[in-house]
Amino acid sequence: MAIGRRTTINREASEARNFMYDAGIASQSAASTRSMQRVNGRARAGFRVSGGSTRLADLYQSGSAKIRLPKVYDEPTTAVLINTAGGLTGGDRLSLEFALDDGAHAIVTSQAAERAYRSQTGTAKVAAKFQVGARATLEWLPQETILFDASNLSRTIEAELAEEASLLMLESVILGRKAMGEKVRSVFFRDSWRIRRGGRLVFADEVRLEGNPYDFLSGPATASGNLCVATLLDCSPQAEDRLSLARSLLDALPADRVRAAASAWNGQLIARLTAADGQDLRTALMSFLTGYRSASLPRVWHC
């Protein structure tokens, strides 16, 4: 009887182990089909003039989107954007809003380069909205966005400007870091800008990159093989008068490293730059922006 009981117990234990093993496989399979955690960040800041200086009037932040306001002296009020997630991938969402009351002047920049990583599924989406009052100036000067292989990013920027408002806006994109030996063979990137003044659409720009950048950026009408690009828009009452300055600053850049051009019309100036190396583009932008703005860039650009 003792031998019989022992045999029965061993058989039951073996069946239990098999059952537990199967349950583990099922649990792992179910976990793999569940949605992964995604970034959902929102940040909003408003500025107004008080006591002759631009001061913070409104601040809201949630999720991974943070805003820091470092102390600055003899410079416009500066807001520094931080994405505490460390980057973006498919399904992530960032929403940014900035509003300037009449006469205010603020700079918005970023702590570091934004990164769009490989996307397993879905699109990372970034939406930025600006509202700039009469005689107010917003300088949107984030550091570059780096697109990694198989990244999927869609960005929209919308601005509502009063009749005498000024907006200086920069965005630069690097497709893979050359110094790290990175190759981007497939990417999706959409960048949509809409600028309105007094309710009227005055500027629209639409960029869509899809596929292998070595194919669609190889032509002379695109980037001549360069994988680092930047666009600067000056939408201000003085923009057209600054075309000569912009062109002289661009002409001073090393032609063997950076290709650049500028044009102006209807109260706005646009400059585009391309380079084969991200550091060359960054150096060129820092030189150009310092001369064009007649002021140093925010300190985070020098870190």
CSV table of C-alpha atoms in Angstrom, one decimal:
chain,number,residue,atom,x,y,z
A,1,MET,CA,0.0,0.0,0.0
A,2,ALA,CA,2.8,2.4,0.8
A,3,ILE,CA,4.4,1.8,-2.6
A,4,GLY,CA,1.0,2.4,-4.4
A,5,ARG,CA,0.4,5.6,-2.6
A,6,ARG,CA,4.0,6.8,-3.4
A,7,THR,CA,3.5,6.1,-7.1
A,8,THR,CA,0.2,7.9,-7.1
A,9,ILE,CA,1.6,11.0,-5.4
A,10,ASN,CA,4.6,11.1,-7.8
A,11,ARG,CA,2.3,10.9,-10.8
A,12,GLU,CA,0.1,13.7,-9.4
A,13,ALA,CA,3.2,15.8,-8.8
A,14,SER,CA,4.4,15.3,-12.3
A,15,GLU,CA,1.0,16.2,-13.7
A,16,ALA,CA,1.0,19.4,-11.6
A,17,ARG,CA,4.4,20.4,-12.8
A,18,ASN,CA,3.3,19.9,-16.4
A,19,PHE,CA,0.2,22.0,-15.7
A,20,MET,CA,2.2,24.8,-14.1
A,21,TYR,CA,4.7,24.8,-17.0
A,22,ASP,CA,1.9,25.1,-19.6
A,23,ALA,CA,0.3,27.9,-17.6
A,24,GLY,CA,3.6,29.8,-17.6
A,25,ILE,CA,3.8,29.6,-21.4
A,26,ALA,CA,0.2,30.8,-21.7
A,27,SER,CA,0.9,33.7,-19.3
A,28,GLN,CA,4.0,34.8,-21.3
A,29,SER,CA,2.0,34.6,-24.5
A,30,ALA,CA,-0.8,36.7,-23.1
A,31,ALA,CA,1.6,39.3,-21.8
A,32,SER,CA,3.3,39.6,-25.2
A,33,THR,CA,-0.1,40.6,-26.8
A,34,ARG,CA,-0.9,43.3,-24.3
A,35,SER,CA,-0.3,46.9,-25.1
A,36,MET,CA,3.0,48.3,-24.0
A,37,GLN,CA,3.2,51.4,-21.7
A,38,ARG,CA,3.3,54.6,-23.8
A,39,VAL,CA,4.4,58.2,-23.1
A,40,ASN,CA,1.6,60.7,-22.7
A,41,GLY,CA,3.0,64.1,-21.8
A,42,ARG,CA,1.4,67.5,-21.8
A,43,ALA,CA,3.0,70.8,-21.0
A,44,ARG,CA,1.6,74.4,-21.2
A,45,ALA,CA,3.1,77.7,-20.2
A,46,GLY,CA,1.9,81.3,-20.6
A,47,PHE,CA,3.9,84.6,-20.3
A,48,ARG,CA,2.9,88.2,-19.6
A,49,VAL,CA,4.6,91.5,-19.1
A,50,SER,CA,4.7,92.6,-15.4
A,51,GLY,CA,6.9,95.4,-14.0
A,52,GLY,CA,8.5,95.9,-17.4
A,53,SER,CA,9.7,92.2,-17.6
A,54,THR,CA,8.3,89.0,-19.1
A,55,ARG,CA,7.1,86.7,-16.3
A,56,LEU,CA,5.4,83.4,-16.1
A,57,ALA,CA,1.7,83.6,-15.9
A,58,ASP,CA,0.6,80.0,-16.3
A,59,LEU,CA,2.2,76.6,-16.0
A,60,TYR,CA,0.9,73.1,-16.4
A,61,GLN,CA,2.7,69.8,-16.9
A,62,SER,CA,1.9,66.2,-16.7
A,63,GLY,CA,3.4,62.8,-17.7
A,64,SER,CA,6.8,62.9,-19.2
A,65,ALA,CA,6.6,66.6,-20.4
A,66,LYS,CA,8.3,69.0,-18.1
A,67,ILE,CA,9.2,72.7,-18.3
A,68,ARG,CA,12.0,74.3,-16.4
A,69,LEU,CA,12.6,78.1,-16.1
A,70,PRO,CA,16.3,78.7,-15.3
A,71,LYS,CA,17.4,82.1,-14.0
A,72,VAL,CA,18.7,84.3,-16.8
A,73,TYR,CA,20.2,87.8,-16.7
A,74,ASP,CA,20.0,90.4,-19.4
A,75,GLU,CA,18.3,87.8,-21.6
A,76,PRO,CA,14.6,87.0,-22.5
A,77,THR,CA,12.7,84.7,-20.2
A,78,THR,CA,13.7,81.1,-21.2
A,79,ALA,CA,11.7,77.9,-20.9
A,80,VAL,CA,13.5,74.6,-21.2
A,81,LEU,CA,11.6,71.5,-22.3
A,82,ILE,CA,12.4,68.1,-20.9
A,83,ASN,CA,11.0,64.7,-22.0
A,84,THR,CA,11.7,62.6,-19.0
A,85,ALA,CA,10.9,59.4,-21.1
A,86,GLY,CA,14.2,59.9,-22.8
A,87,GLY,CA,12.8,59.7,-26.3
A,88,LEU,CA,9.7,58.7,-28.4
A,89,THR,CA,8.5,55.5,-30.0
A,90,GLY,CA,5.3,54.3,-31.7
A,91,GLY,CA,2.2,55.2,-29.8
A,92,ASP,CA,3.8,58.0,-27.7
A,93,ARG,CA,2.1,61.4,-27.4
A,94,LEU,CA,3.5,64.8,-26.5
A,95,SER,CA,1.4,68.0,-26.4
A,96,LEU,CA,3.0,71.4,-26.0
A,97,GLU,CA,1.4,74.8,-25.7
A,98,PHE,CA,2.9,78.3,-25.3
A,99,ALA,CA,1.0,81.6,-25.1
A,100,LEU,CA,2.5,85.1,-24.9
A,101,ASP,CA,0.5,88.1,-24.0
A,102,ASP,CA,1.0,91.5,-25.7
A,103,GLY,CA,4.6,92.7,-25.5
A,104,ALA,CA,6.1,89.6,-24.0
A,105,HIS,CA,9.3,88.0,-25.2
A,106,ALA,CA,10.3,84.4,-24.4
A,107,ILE,CA,12.6,81.7,-25.7
A,108,VAL,CA,11.6,78.1,-25.7
A,109,THR,CA,14.3,75.5,-26.1
A,110,SER,CA,15.0,71.9,-25.1
A,111,GLN,CA,17.4,70.4,-22.5
A,112,ALA,CA,18.8,68.0,-25.1
A,113,ALA,CA,18.2,66.5,-28.5
A,114,GLU,CA,14.8,64.7,-28.9
A,115,ARG,CA,15.1,61.1,-30.0
A,116,ALA,CA,12.7,59.0,-32.1
A,117,TYR,CA,13.5,55.3,-31.6
A,118,ARG,CA,12.5,52.2,-33.5
A,119,SER,CA,8.8,51.7,-33.6
A,120,GLN,CA,7.3,48.3,-33.2
A,121,THR,CA,3.8,49.5,-34.0
A,122,GLY,CA,2.0,52.9,-34.4
A,123,THR,CA,3.3,56.4,-34.8
A,124,ALA,CA,4.8,58.8,-32.2
A,125,LYS,CA,2.9,62.1,-32.3
A,126,VAL,CA,4.1,65.5,-31.2
A,127,ALA,CA,1.7,68.5,-31.3
A,128,ALA,CA,2.9,72.1,-30.5
A,129,LYS,CA,0.7,75.2,-30.5
A,130,PHE,CA,1.7,78.8,-30.1
A,131,GLN,CA,-0.3,81.9,-29.5
A,132,VAL,CA,1.7,85.2,-29.7
A,133,GLY,CA,0.1,88.6,-28.8
A,134,ALA,CA,0.7,92.0,-30.4
A,135,ARG,CA,4.3,93.2,-30.3
A,136,ALA,CA,5.2,89.9,-28.5
A,137,THR,CA,8.1,87.7,-29.6
A,138,LEU,CA,8.4,83.9,-29.3
A,139,GLU,CA,11.7,82.2,-30.2
A,140,TRP,CA,11.2,78.5,-30.7
A,141,LEU,CA,14.8,77.1,-30.6
A,142,PRO,CA,14.8,73.4,-29.6
A,143,GLN,CA,17.8,71.3,-30.1
A,144,GLU,CA,17.9,68.7,-32.9
A,145,THR,CA,15.6,65.7,-33.4
A,146,ILE,CA,17.4,62.4,-34.1
A,147,LEU,CA,15.6,59.8,-36.1
A,148,PHE,CA,16.8,56.3,-35.6
A,149,ASP,CA,16.4,53.4,-37.9
A,150,ALA,CA,12.7,52.2,-38.3
A,151,SER,CA,11.4,55.3,-36.3
A,152,ASN,CA,7.9,56.6,-36.9
A,153,LEU,CA,7.2,60.2,-36.0
A,154,SER,CA,4.6,62.7,-36.9
A,155,ARG,CA,4.8,66.3,-35.7
A,156,THR,CA,2.4,69.3,-36.1
A,157,ILE,CA,3.2,72.9,-35.2
A,158,GLU,CA,0.4,75.5,-35.3
A,159,ALA,CA,0.9,79.2,-34.5
A,160,GLU,CA,-1.6,82.0,-34.1
A,161,LEU,CA,0.1,85.4,-34.4
A,162,ALA,CA,-1.3,88.9,-33.7
A,163,GLU,CA,-0.7,91.4,-36.5
A,164,GLU,CA,2.5,92.8,-35.0
A,165,ALA,CA,3.7,89.6,-33.4
A,166,SER,CA,7.1,87.9,-34.1
A,167,LEU,CA,7.9,84.2,-34.3
A,168,LEU,CA,11.4,82.9,-34.9
A,169,MET,CA,11.2,79.1,-35.3
A,170,LEU,CA,13.9,76.5,-35.8
A,171,GLU,CA,13.7,72.7,-36.3
A,172,SER,CA,16.6,70.5,-37.2
A,173,VAL,CA,16.5,66.8,-38.0
A,174,ILE,CA,19.4,64.2,-38.0
A,175,LEU,CA,18.8,60.8,-39.6
A,176,GLY,CA,21.2,58.6,-37.7
A,177,ARG,CA,24.4,59.8,-35.9
A,178,LYS,CA,27.4,59.6,-38.3
A,179,ALA,CA,29.9,59.6,-35.4
A,180,MET,CA,28.2,56.5,-34.0
A,181,GLY,CA,28.2,54.7,-37.3
A,182,GLU,CA,24.4,54.5,-37.4
A,183,LYS,CA,22.6,53.8,-40.7
A,184,VAL,CA,19.0,54.6,-41.2
A,185,ARG,CA,17.5,52.3,-43.8
A,186,SER,CA,13.9,52.9,-43.2
A,187,VAL,CA,12.1,55.9,-41.6
A,188,PHE,CA,8.7,57.6,-41.5
A,189,PHE,CA,8.7,61.3,-40.6
A,190,ARG,CA,6.0,63.9,-41.2
A,191,ASP,CA,6.4,67.5,-40.2
A,192,SER,CA,3.5,69.9,-40.7
A,193,TRP,CA,3.7,73.7,-40.0
A,194,ARG,CA,0.8,76.1,-40.2
A,195,ILE,CA,1.3,79.8,-39.2
A,196,ARG,CA,-1.6,82.2,-39.1
A,197,ARG,CA,-1.5,86.0,-38.6
A,198,GLY,CA,-4.7,87.7,-37.6
A,199,GLY,CA,-6.5,84.5,-38.5
A,200,ARG,CA,-5.1,84.3,-42.0
A,201,LEU,CA,-2.9,81.5,-43.1
A,202,VAL,CA,0.5,83.1,-44.0
A,203,PHE,CA,2.8,80.1,-44.0
A,204,ALA,CA,2.4,76.3,-44.6
A,205,ASP,CA,5.2,73.7,-44.8
A,206,GLU,CA,4.7,70.0,-45.2
A,207,VAL,CA,7.5,67.5,-45.1
A,208,ARG,CA,7.0,63.7,-45.4
A,209,LEU,CA,9.9,61.3,-45.4
A,210,GLU,CA,9.1,57.7,-45.9
A,211,GLY,CA,11.3,54.8,-46.8
A,212,ASN,CA,15.1,54.7,-47.3
A,213,PRO,CA,16.6,58.2,-46.8
A,214,TYR,CA,19.6,57.3,-48.9
A,215,ASP,CA,17.1,57.1,-51.8
A,216,PHE,CA,14.8,60.1,-51.4
A,217,LEU,CA,17.5,62.6,-50.0
A,218,SER,CA,20.1,61.8,-52.7
A,219,GLY,CA,18.8,64.2,-55.4
A,220,PRO,CA,20.0,67.8,-55.9
A,221,ALA,CA,16.5,69.1,-55.3
A,222,THR,CA,16.4,67.5,-51.9
A,223,ALA,CA,19.6,67.2,-49.8
A,224,SER,CA,22.3,65.9,-52.3
A,225,GLY,CA,22.8,62.9,-50.0
A,226,ASN,CA,23.0,64.8,-46.8
A,227,LEU,CA,21.1,63.3,-43.9
A,228,CYS,CA,21.0,66.3,-41.6
A,229,VAL,CA,18.6,69.1,-42.4
A,230,ALA,CA,17.3,72.3,-40.7
A,231,THR,CA,14.6,74.9,-41.4
A,232,LEU,CA,14.5,78.3,-39.8
A,233,LEU,CA,11.4,80.6,-40.2
A,234,ASP,CA,11.3,84.2,-39.2
A,235,CYS,CA,7.8,85.5,-39.3
A,236,SER,CA,8.0,89.1,-38.2
A,237,PRO,CA,7.4,92.6,-39.5
A,238,GLN,CA,11.2,93.0,-40.0
A,239,ALA,CA,11.8,89.6,-41.7
A,240,GLU,CA,12.1,90.7,-45.3
A,241,ASP,CA,14.6,93.4,-44.3
A,242,ARG,CA,16.9,90.8,-42.8
A,243,LEU,CA,17.4,88.8,-45.9
A,244,SER,CA,20.8,90.4,-46.7
A,245,LEU,CA,22.0,89.6,-43.2
A,246,ALA,CA,20.8,86.0,-43.4
A,247,ARG,CA,22.5,85.4,-46.7
A,248,SER,CA,25.8,87.0,-45.5
A,249,LEU,CA,25.8,84.7,-42.5
A,250,LEU,CA,25.0,81.6,-44.6
A,251,ASP,CA,27.7,82.5,-47.1
A,252,ALA,CA,30.3,82.6,-44.2
A,253,LEU,CA,29.6,79.0,-43.4
A,254,PRO,CA,32.1,76.3,-44.7
A,255,ALA,CA,30.6,75.4,-48.1
A,256,ASP,CA,32.4,72.1,-48.1
A,257,ARG,CA,30.4,71.0,-45.0
A,258,VAL,CA,27.1,72.8,-45.2
A,259,ARG,CA,24.7,73.8,-48.0
A,260,ALA,CA,22.4,76.6,-47.2
A,261,ALA,CA,20.1,79.2,-48.7
A,262,ALA,CA,17.5,81.8,-47.7
A,263,SER,CA,14.6,83.7,-49.2
A,264,ALA,CA,12.0,86.2,-48.0
A,265,TRP,CA,8.5,87.2,-49.0
A,266,ASN,CA,5.2,88.4,-47.6
A,267,GLY,CA,6.7,89.3,-44.2
A,268,GLN,CA,8.6,86.2,-43.6
A,269,LEU,CA,12.1,84.8,-44.1
A,270,ILE,CA,13.0,81.1,-44.4
A,271,ALA,CA,16.4,79.5,-44.4
A,272,ARG,CA,17.3,75.8,-45.0
A,273,LEU,CA,20.5,74.1,-44.2
A,274,THR,CA,21.8,70.6,-44.9
A,275,ALA,CA,25.0,68.8,-43.9
A,276,ALA,CA,26.4,65.3,-43.9
A,277,ASP,CA,27.3,65.4,-40.3
A,278,GLY,CA,25.1,66.4,-37.3
A,279,GLN,CA,28.0,68.2,-35.6
A,280,ASP,CA,28.6,70.3,-38.7
A,281,LEU,CA,25.0,71.2,-38.9
A,282,ARG,CA,24.8,72.1,-35.2
A,283,THR,CA,28.0,74.3,-35.4
A,284,ALA,CA,26.6,76.1,-38.5
A,285,LEU,CA,23.2,76.7,-36.7
A,286,MET,CA,24.9,78.1,-33.6
A,287,SER,CA,27.0,80.5,-35.7
A,288,PHE,CA,24.1,81.6,-37.9
A,289,LEU,CA,21.6,82.0,-35.0
A,290,THR,CA,24.1,84.0,-32.9
A,291,GLY,CA,24.7,86.4,-35.7
A,292,TYR,CA,21.1,86.6,-36.9
A,293,ARG,CA,19.7,87.2,-33.4
A,294,SER,CA,22.6,89.4,-32.3
A,295,ALA,CA,22.5,87.4,-29.1
A,296,SER,CA,23.9,84.2,-27.6
A,297,LEU,CA,21.9,81.0,-27.6
A,298,PRO,CA,20.5,79.6,-24.4
A,299,ARG,CA,23.1,77.9,-22.2
A,300,VAL,CA,21.7,74.4,-22.8
A,301,TRP,CA,23.0,74.6,-26.4
A,302,HIS,CA,26.5,74.8,-25.1
A,303,CYS,CA,26.3,71.8,-22.7
